[in-house]
Coordinates of C-alpha atoms in Angstrom, one line a residue:
V20 CA 96.0 89.7 131.4
Q21 CA 98.5 90.8 128.8
L22 CA 98.8 89.8 125.1
Q23 CA 102.1 89.2 123.4
A24 CA 102.1 89.3 119.6
S25 CA 104.9 87.8 117.7
G26 CA 105.9 86.2 114.3
G27 CA 106.2 89.3 112.2
G28 CA 109.1 89.9 109.9
L29 CA 110.3 90.5 106.3
V30 CA 108.8 88.3 103.6
Q31 CA 108.7 88.5 99.8
A32 CA 105.4 89.0 98.0
G33 CA 103.6 85.7 97.6
G34 CA 105.1 84.3 100.8
S35 CA 103.6 83.4 104.1
L36 CA 103.9 84.3 107.8
R37 CA 102.2 83.1 110.9
L38 CA 101.5 85.6 113.7
S39 CA 100.9 84.5 117.2
C40 CA 99.1 86.3 120.1
T41 CA 99.7 84.7 123.5
A42 CA 97.9 85.6 126.7
S43 CA 100.0 85.9 129.8
R44 CA 97.6 83.9 131.9
R45 CA 95.0 81.2 131.3
M46 CA 91.7 82.7 130.3
F47 CA 88.7 80.9 131.7
R48 CA 86.4 83.0 129.6
W49 CA 86.6 85.3 126.7
Q50 CA 84.2 86.8 124.1
Y51 CA 86.2 87.4 121.0
M52 CA 89.7 88.0 119.7
N53 CA 90.8 90.1 116.8
W54 CA 93.7 91.0 114.6
Y55 CA 94.1 94.6 113.4
R56 CA 96.8 96.3 111.4
Q57 CA 98.0 99.8 111.0
T58 CA 100.3 101.7 108.6
P59 CA 101.9 105.1 109.3
G60 CA 99.4 107.9 109.1
N61 CA 96.4 105.7 109.0
Q62 CA 93.8 104.4 111.4
R63 CA 94.0 100.9 112.8
E64 CA 92.2 98.5 110.4
W65 CA 90.3 95.4 111.4
V66 CA 91.6 92.2 109.8
A67 CA 89.9 89.2 111.3
S68 CA 87.9 88.0 114.3
I69 CA 87.2 84.7 116.1
T70 CA 84.6 84.3 118.8
S71 CA 84.7 82.0 121.8
G72 CA 82.0 80.0 119.9
G73 CA 84.2 79.6 116.9
M74 CA 82.6 82.1 114.6
I75 CA 85.1 83.6 112.2
S76 CA 85.1 86.7 110.0
Y77 CA 87.6 88.5 107.8
S78 CA 87.9 91.8 106.1
D79 CA 87.4 91.7 102.3
S80 CA 91.1 92.6 101.8
V81 CA 92.4 89.4 103.4
K82 CA 89.6 86.9 102.8
G83 CA 90.8 83.8 101.2
R84 CA 94.5 84.5 102.1
F85 CA 94.5 84.8 105.9
T86 CA 93.3 82.3 108.4
I87 CA 92.6 83.0 112.0
S88 CA 92.6 80.2 114.6
R89 CA 93.1 79.6 118.3
D90 CA 94.6 77.1 120.6
D91 CA 92.9 77.5 124.0
A92 CA 95.2 75.0 125.7
A93 CA 98.2 77.3 124.7
N94 CA 96.3 80.6 125.4
T95 CA 97.2 81.6 121.9
M96 CA 95.5 83.0 118.8
Y97 CA 97.1 82.7 115.3
L98 CA 96.9 84.5 112.0
Q99 CA 98.2 82.5 109.1
M100 CA 99.0 84.8 106.3
S101 CA 99.5 83.5 102.8
S102 CA 99.9 85.0 99.3
L103 CA 101.2 88.2 101.0
Q104 CA 101.1 91.4 99.1
R105 CA 103.0 94.7 99.6
E106 CA 99.7 96.2 100.7
D107 CA 99.8 93.8 103.7
T108 CA 102.8 95.6 105.1
A109 CA 101.8 97.0 108.5
V110 CA 102.1 96.7 112.2
Y111 CA 99.7 93.9 113.3
Y112 CA 98.0 94.0 116.7
C113 CA 95.9 91.5 118.5
F114 CA 93.0 92.6 120.6
G115 CA 91.0 90.6 123.1
F116 CA 87.5 91.6 124.1
G117 CA 86.1 90.4 127.4
L118 CA 89.2 88.4 128.5
C119 CA 88.5 86.9 131.9
S120 CA 91.1 85.2 134.2
G121 CA 89.5 84.3 137.5
S122 CA 87.3 87.2 138.5
E123 CA 89.3 89.7 136.5
C124 CA 88.0 90.7 133.0
S125 CA 89.4 93.3 130.6
D126 CA 89.8 94.3 127.0
V127 CA 93.4 94.1 126.0
W128 CA 95.6 95.2 123.1
G129 CA 98.8 93.4 122.3
Q130 CA 102.0 95.4 121.6
G131 CA 102.1 94.9 117.8
T132 CA 104.4 93.0 115.4
Q133 CA 105.8 94.4 112.2
V134 CA 105.1 92.7 108.9
T135 CA 107.0 93.9 105.9
V136 CA 106.3 92.5 102.4
S137 CA 108.8 93.2 99.7
S138 CA 108.3 93.0 96.0

């Protein structure tokens, strides 16, 4: 299974973007999906998670502004980002833990999508 992240771009502060993370194959079972972000010279920072049971959590830095969701029929996870701030500028990665397609299970990182917030 591969994950393809998309939807990044350049947006003004206060604006919105929606990121998508699509799996290359239908996943019959998965444990949880996450969004992370990374800026140059810094470690990857956890942003949000959603479990297969629908439990959702956010980092304090994005709580109230970002919304994580999923569409199982489309094999896609989303991150709706609103009220964007310059501090949200980063490369955003999706990560899937315990993704199973058929008898094959793996933990998978997507390739990243750049989000740039201008003032």
